[in-house]
Amino acid sequence: MPDPAVAALNSLLRNTSIDDDAEALQLAIAAIKSAKPGSADLITAQHAQVVALLKLDRFEDALGALAEGGKPLEEICVMEKAYALYKTGDLEGADAVLRESNVSSENRGLKHVAAQIAYRAERTEDAAEIYRELLGNQEGANFGEENDLRINLLASIAQLEWQGKGWAVPEEEKKTGREELEAFETAYNAACGSISRGDFAKAAVLLKRARDLCEASEDLSEEERKAELVPIMVQQAYVFIKLGKTEEAANLHKSIELSEVSDKSTKAILRSNQVILQAEKNPFLAARMSQSIPQITGNDRFFEYQASAFQRNEYTLDLKSQKFPGVERRTFGFLSEASLPTISSPECDLGVFSAAALSELKTGKEALQSILPYLKKRPKDLGLLLTVIQLYIQLQNPGVALQLLESFFEKLEKDKSTDRSDVRFAPGLVALAISLYRSQNQRTALRKELAKAAAHWQKQAPASATGSGNRLIREAGIELLRSSNPEDLAAAGEAFNYLVTAQPGDRTAKAGLIASFATSDFEKVKPYLDILPPVEKLTAGVDVESLLSAGVATLANKETAQQSSKKRSLEEATADEKEKKQAPQQPASKKRRRKLPKDYDPEKKPDPERWLPLRDRSSYRPKGKKGKKRAMESTQGGPVKGEDQEMLELAGGAGSVKVEKAGGGGGGNKKKRKGKK
């Protein structure tokens, strides 16, 4: 006769309408106590206990129950153990459980767990690949699983973009379809993808759609709706900040109660964005507010790109607060422990902040004077080097910037101790070199650099549609195809051949391959000639007869060109003469008669002083006594007064008489001055 507890448990397991996980846990514990050791009923009860603990989010207790059950229980609870380890933050342990298990890879549950572990461990490419595989094969899928897979795939795509791996995302997956607008989860993740690509206007539209759908959802309780709205609103505020709408962002922040946010990472992001808005007004107060941002550990910890953003915000606030020595000391400490050179974004950011602290936020020549001595001491600091290059470009001196970059490349190529080819041929650095070469009009060096970079990325990994160097290889092939040098054309052909292998349906790569080898190796391009449009299609709209009647342009030699030019000049001269003879003669223009005064007398001599002002003429006679006096005092021929003489005008304008002052007498008549002596 079966044990009553085991029978009750079996009845509970068969009843799929039971949602009380606590009751299931109690029945499982009772069945474990009454079951015989080593029996099948005991294993079933222990399995039920583990599942109930997982549903109650008691992951540590679930791991303890698995340990008590021993190896027999762990063999049938592979997915449960991996999931419990994943939720407790032990990603390496969870991944090891999946690798060591002998469970068939066709188990959809295990694939879901494996994708989640890869996503949280920032192996996003693996996670996206698993989600694509599950979406492509719906055999054995549960109801509603397709929607969950699409949500998780959109999250993985956004994560790849944030990690700087947009090349791993197919172009068709970057487009937003109608399916993404049907649920608030898909609309939200599609908005995150737009944010990661810098398309904030589109992200604002998608976030508004996600918020409207979430508020109108009837499947959520009031508490669940509030919990789902918080990350949407936080992301909306961030987009408003990026669009320059700071008032709208501040209003959104005020509408969110920080105490009601349960997710730790969301709460920290919200607090950080509030600090950023405050930093525009008072950086010192913002620096103090930043100390209240909680530190998150465990499974809720930030992804690397999020942690890097928090670090940048912290250093920015310190720089605005003029804490230059502290920023330099901390950045130098981190960089001294890092393996340089590296193209990792956090390390490069540290080099930039170090340069800003060294120059005390100065620009131009003053900043260069402060940074250049440290660049000699830290030649492998890529962030510091890029800052110096940027300063030289701003000073309209790209030649020196190019010399610094070339010197850095030479050092990497000569260093045989470690392989730094990933830094030497990083697409960003190659693009910078190409831009500088183009500004200096150095086409030969430009194509040489592209050929070396394309050859490097072709050797890195087998041809793949999502290869990290595909975009660089394509641009290198297009540029090398413009050259007439056989070596450049051969390098272009190899680049396009690699792309054709990676993407057999790429018509552009096939056309480039044909153009590269058409004159040197025709046998290699024969298989791809069918993609070219036929000649009849290209010439369908061409009128051959009109072209023939118009004549065909030919290249003439020097003698023929001289003769034709002489003949043309004679014909033009003859034509000009004919036009002159045939042209009607125009009447001669009449000469304009000059007008003369009515009283003009040709025999009378004109006054030679007619051009002088009236007062300067010899015939000028001022009216009145004052006028005559001023005329006599003038320096033009009139008497000049001395300091000790006066001029007395005679009546009737008869002239003037000099009047001398009488000599001074004794001092007896003088009055004494009052005051101090």
CSV table of C-alpha atoms in Angstrom, one decimal, residues 22-263:
chain,number,residue,atom,x,y,z
A,22,ALA,CA,4.4,26.6,-0.9
A,23,GLU,CA,1.8,23.8,-0.5
A,24,ALA,CA,3.7,21.7,-3.1
A,25,LEU,CA,6.9,22.2,-1.1
A,26,GLN,CA,5.2,21.1,2.2
A,27,LEU,CA,3.8,17.9,0.5
A,28,ALA,CA,7.2,17.2,-1.0
A,29,ILE,CA,9.0,17.4,2.3
A,30,ALA,CA,6.4,15.2,3.9
A,31,ALA,CA,6.8,12.6,1.1
A,32,ILE,CA,10.6,12.7,1.6
A,33,LYS,CA,10.3,11.9,5.3
A,34,SER,CA,8.0,8.9,4.7
A,35,ALA,CA,9.7,7.5,1.6
A,36,LYS,CA,12.1,4.6,1.8
A,37,PRO,CA,15.8,5.4,1.2
A,38,GLY,CA,16.8,4.7,-2.4
A,39,SER,CA,13.3,4.2,-3.7
A,40,ALA,CA,11.8,5.9,-6.8
A,41,ASP,CA,9.3,7.7,-4.7
A,42,LEU,CA,12.1,9.4,-2.7
A,43,ILE,CA,13.7,10.6,-5.9
A,44,THR,CA,10.4,11.9,-7.2
A,45,ALA,CA,9.7,13.7,-3.9
A,46,GLN,CA,13.1,15.3,-3.8
A,47,HIS,CA,12.8,16.4,-7.5
A,48,ALA,CA,9.4,18.1,-6.6
A,49,GLN,CA,11.1,19.8,-3.6
A,50,VAL,CA,13.8,21.2,-5.8
A,51,VAL,CA,11.3,22.5,-8.4
A,52,ALA,CA,9.1,24.1,-5.7
A,53,LEU,CA,12.1,25.8,-4.1
A,54,LEU,CA,13.1,27.2,-7.5
A,55,LYS,CA,9.6,28.6,-8.1
A,56,LEU,CA,9.7,30.2,-4.7
A,57,ASP,CA,13.1,31.9,-5.7
A,58,ARG,CA,14.9,30.0,-2.9
A,59,PHE,CA,17.9,29.1,-5.0
A,60,GLU,CA,20.4,28.5,-2.2
A,61,ASP,CA,17.9,26.1,-0.6
A,62,ALA,CA,17.5,24.3,-3.9
A,63,LEU,CA,21.2,23.8,-4.2
A,64,GLY,CA,21.2,22.5,-0.7
A,65,ALA,CA,18.4,20.0,-1.5
A,66,LEU,CA,20.3,18.8,-4.6
A,67,ALA,CA,23.5,18.3,-2.5
A,68,GLU,CA,21.5,16.2,0.0
A,69,GLY,CA,19.9,14.1,-2.7
A,70,GLY,CA,23.4,13.1,-4.0
A,71,LYS,CA,24.4,12.0,-7.5
A,72,PRO,CA,21.1,10.2,-8.4
A,73,LEU,CA,19.1,13.3,-7.9
A,74,GLU,CA,21.7,15.6,-9.7
A,75,GLU,CA,21.6,13.3,-12.7
A,76,ILE,CA,17.9,13.9,-13.3
A,77,CYS,CA,18.0,17.6,-12.2
A,78,VAL,CA,20.7,18.9,-14.5
A,79,MET,CA,18.6,21.8,-15.8
A,80,GLU,CA,17.4,22.7,-12.2
A,81,LYS,CA,21.0,22.7,-10.9
A,82,ALA,CA,22.3,24.8,-13.7
A,83,TYR,CA,19.4,27.3,-13.3
A,84,ALA,CA,20.0,27.5,-9.5
A,85,LEU,CA,23.7,28.2,-10.0
A,86,TYR,CA,22.9,30.8,-12.7
A,87,LYS,CA,20.5,32.6,-10.4
A,88,THR,CA,23.0,32.7,-7.6
A,89,GLY,CA,25.6,34.3,-9.8
A,90,ASP,CA,27.9,31.2,-10.3
A,91,LEU,CA,27.9,31.4,-14.1
A,92,GLU,CA,31.1,29.3,-14.4
A,93,GLY,CA,29.6,26.5,-12.3
A,94,ALA,CA,26.3,26.6,-14.3
A,95,ASP,CA,28.2,26.4,-17.6
A,96,ALA,CA,30.3,23.5,-16.3
A,97,VAL,CA,27.2,21.5,-15.3
A,98,LEU,CA,25.8,21.9,-18.8
A,99,ARG,CA,29.1,20.8,-20.4
A,100,GLU,CA,29.5,17.8,-18.2
A,101,SER,CA,25.9,16.5,-18.6
A,102,ASN,CA,25.1,13.7,-21.0
A,103,VAL,CA,21.7,15.1,-21.8
A,104,SER,CA,20.9,15.4,-25.5
A,105,SER,CA,21.3,18.8,-27.0
A,106,GLU,CA,17.7,18.5,-28.3
A,107,ASN,CA,16.4,19.3,-24.8
A,108,ARG,CA,14.8,22.8,-25.3
A,109,GLY,CA,14.8,23.5,-21.6
A,110,LEU,CA,18.5,23.1,-21.4
A,111,LYS,CA,19.0,25.3,-24.4
A,112,HIS,CA,17.0,28.1,-22.8
A,113,VAL,CA,19.2,27.9,-19.7
A,114,ALA,CA,22.4,27.7,-21.7
A,115,ALA,CA,21.3,30.9,-23.6
A,116,GLN,CA,20.5,32.7,-20.4
A,117,ILE,CA,23.9,31.8,-18.9
A,118,ALA,CA,25.7,32.9,-22.0
A,119,TYR,CA,23.8,36.2,-22.0
A,120,ARG,CA,24.6,37.0,-18.4
A,121,ALA,CA,28.3,35.9,-18.9
A,122,GLU,CA,28.4,38.5,-21.8
A,123,ARG,CA,28.9,35.7,-24.4
A,124,THR,CA,26.2,37.4,-26.3
A,125,GLU,CA,27.1,35.9,-29.7
A,126,ASP,CA,26.5,32.4,-28.3
A,127,ALA,CA,23.2,33.5,-26.7
A,128,ALA,CA,21.9,35.0,-29.9
A,129,GLU,CA,22.9,31.9,-31.9
A,130,ILE,CA,20.9,29.6,-29.5
A,131,TYR,CA,17.9,31.9,-29.7
A,132,ARG,CA,18.0,31.9,-33.5
A,133,GLU,CA,18.2,28.1,-33.4
A,134,LEU,CA,15.2,27.7,-31.1
A,135,LEU,CA,13.2,30.1,-33.3
A,136,GLY,CA,14.1,28.2,-36.4
A,137,ASN,CA,13.0,24.9,-34.9
A,138,GLN,CA,9.6,25.1,-33.2
A,139,GLU,CA,9.3,21.3,-32.7
A,140,GLY,CA,8.4,20.6,-29.0
A,141,ALA,CA,7.9,24.3,-28.3
A,142,ASN,CA,5.5,25.4,-25.6
A,143,PHE,CA,2.6,27.8,-26.1
A,144,GLY,CA,3.9,31.4,-26.1
A,145,GLU,CA,7.5,30.3,-26.3
A,146,GLU,CA,8.0,32.0,-29.7
A,147,ASN,CA,7.2,35.4,-28.3
A,148,ASP,CA,9.6,34.9,-25.4
A,149,LEU,CA,12.4,33.8,-27.8
A,150,ARG,CA,11.8,37.0,-29.9
A,151,ILE,CA,12.0,39.1,-26.8
A,152,ASN,CA,15.3,37.5,-25.7
A,153,LEU,CA,16.8,37.7,-29.2
A,154,LEU,CA,16.1,41.4,-29.4
A,155,ALA,CA,17.8,41.9,-26.0
A,156,SER,CA,20.8,40.0,-27.3
A,157,ILE,CA,21.0,42.1,-30.4
A,158,ALA,CA,20.9,45.3,-28.3
A,159,GLN,CA,23.6,43.8,-26.0
A,160,LEU,CA,25.8,43.1,-29.1
A,161,GLU,CA,25.5,46.6,-30.3
A,162,TRP,CA,26.4,48.0,-26.9
A,163,GLN,CA,29.5,45.7,-26.8
A,164,GLY,CA,30.7,47.2,-30.1
A,165,LYS,CA,29.9,44.0,-32.0
A,166,GLY,CA,27.3,45.3,-34.4
A,167,TRP,CA,29.0,43.4,-37.2
A,168,ALA,CA,27.7,40.2,-35.6
A,169,VAL,CA,24.1,41.3,-36.2
A,170,PRO,CA,22.6,40.6,-39.6
A,171,GLU,CA,21.2,43.7,-41.3
A,172,GLU,CA,17.6,42.2,-41.4
A,173,GLU,CA,17.6,41.8,-37.6
A,174,LYS,CA,18.4,45.5,-37.2
A,175,LYS,CA,15.1,46.5,-38.8
A,176,THR,CA,12.0,47.0,-36.7
A,177,GLY,CA,9.0,44.9,-38.0
A,178,ARG,CA,5.4,45.0,-37.2
A,179,GLU,CA,5.7,42.1,-34.8
A,180,GLU,CA,7.9,44.1,-32.5
A,181,LEU,CA,5.1,46.6,-32.0
A,182,GLU,CA,2.5,44.1,-30.8
A,183,ALA,CA,3.8,43.6,-27.2
A,184,PHE,CA,5.4,46.1,-24.8
A,185,GLU,CA,8.4,43.7,-24.1
A,186,THR,CA,9.4,43.5,-27.8
A,187,ALA,CA,8.8,47.2,-28.3
A,188,TYR,CA,11.0,48.0,-25.3
A,189,ASN,CA,13.9,45.7,-26.5
A,190,ALA,CA,13.6,47.1,-30.0
A,191,ALA,CA,14.0,50.6,-28.5
A,192,CYS,CA,17.1,49.4,-26.6
A,193,GLY,CA,18.5,48.3,-30.0
A,194,SER,CA,17.9,51.7,-31.5
A,195,ILE,CA,19.6,53.4,-28.4
A,196,SER,CA,22.6,51.1,-28.8
A,197,ARG,CA,22.9,52.3,-32.5
A,198,GLY,CA,22.5,55.9,-31.5
A,199,ASP,CA,19.0,56.4,-33.2
A,200,PHE,CA,17.4,58.2,-30.2
A,201,ALA,CA,14.5,59.6,-32.2
A,202,LYS,CA,13.3,56.2,-33.2
A,203,ALA,CA,13.9,54.9,-29.7
A,204,ALA,CA,11.7,57.6,-28.3
A,205,VAL,CA,8.8,56.5,-30.5
A,206,LEU,CA,9.3,52.8,-29.6
A,207,LEU,CA,9.5,53.6,-25.9
A,208,LYS,CA,6.2,55.5,-26.1
A,209,ARG,CA,4.6,52.6,-27.8
A,210,ALA,CA,6.0,50.2,-25.1
A,211,ARG,CA,4.7,52.4,-22.3
A,212,ASP,CA,1.2,52.7,-23.9
A,213,LEU,CA,1.0,48.9,-24.4
A,214,CYS,CA,2.1,48.3,-20.8
A,215,GLU,CA,-0.4,50.7,-19.3
A,216,ALA,CA,-3.2,49.2,-21.4
A,217,SER,CA,-2.3,45.5,-20.7
A,218,GLU,CA,-5.1,43.6,-19.0
A,219,ASP,CA,-2.8,40.6,-18.2
A,220,LEU,CA,-0.9,42.4,-15.5
A,221,SER,CA,-1.9,43.3,-12.0
A,222,GLU,CA,-1.4,46.8,-10.7
A,223,GLU,CA,1.8,45.9,-8.9
A,224,GLU,CA,3.2,44.1,-11.9
A,225,ARG,CA,2.3,47.0,-14.2
A,226,LYS,CA,4.2,49.5,-11.9
A,227,ALA,CA,7.2,47.2,-11.9
A,228,GLU,CA,7.2,46.9,-15.7
A,229,LEU,CA,6.7,50.6,-16.3
A,230,VAL,CA,9.8,51.6,-14.2
A,231,PRO,CA,12.5,50.5,-16.6
A,232,ILE,CA,10.6,51.9,-19.6
A,233,MET,CA,10.3,55.3,-17.9
A,234,VAL,CA,14.0,55.3,-16.8
A,235,GLN,CA,15.0,54.5,-20.4
A,236,GLN,CA,12.6,57.3,-21.7
A,237,ALA,CA,14.3,59.8,-19.4
A,238,TYR,CA,17.7,58.7,-20.7
A,239,VAL,CA,16.6,59.2,-24.3
A,240,PHE,CA,15.2,62.7,-23.4
A,241,ILE,CA,18.6,63.6,-22.0
A,242,LYS,CA,20.4,62.5,-25.2
A,243,LEU,CA,17.9,64.5,-27.2
A,244,GLY,CA,18.5,67.6,-25.1
A,245,LYS,CA,15.0,67.5,-23.5
A,246,THR,CA,16.3,67.9,-20.0
A,247,GLU,CA,13.0,69.3,-18.5
A,248,GLU,CA,11.0,66.3,-19.8
A,249,ALA,CA,13.7,64.0,-18.3
A,250,ALA,CA,13.6,65.7,-14.9
A,251,ASN,CA,9.8,65.5,-14.8
A,252,LEU,CA,10.0,61.7,-15.6
A,253,HIS,CA,12.5,61.3,-12.8
A,254,LYS,CA,10.2,63.1,-10.3
A,255,SER,CA,7.3,60.8,-11.3
A,256,ILE,CA,9.2,57.7,-10.2
A,257,GLU,CA,9.4,56.9,-6.6
A,258,LEU,CA,12.9,55.6,-5.9
A,259,SER,CA,11.7,53.6,-2.9
A,260,GLU,CA,9.2,51.7,-5.1
A,261,VAL,CA,11.9,50.5,-7.5
A,262,SER,CA,12.7,46.9,-6.6
A,263,ASP,CA,15.4,46.1,-9.2
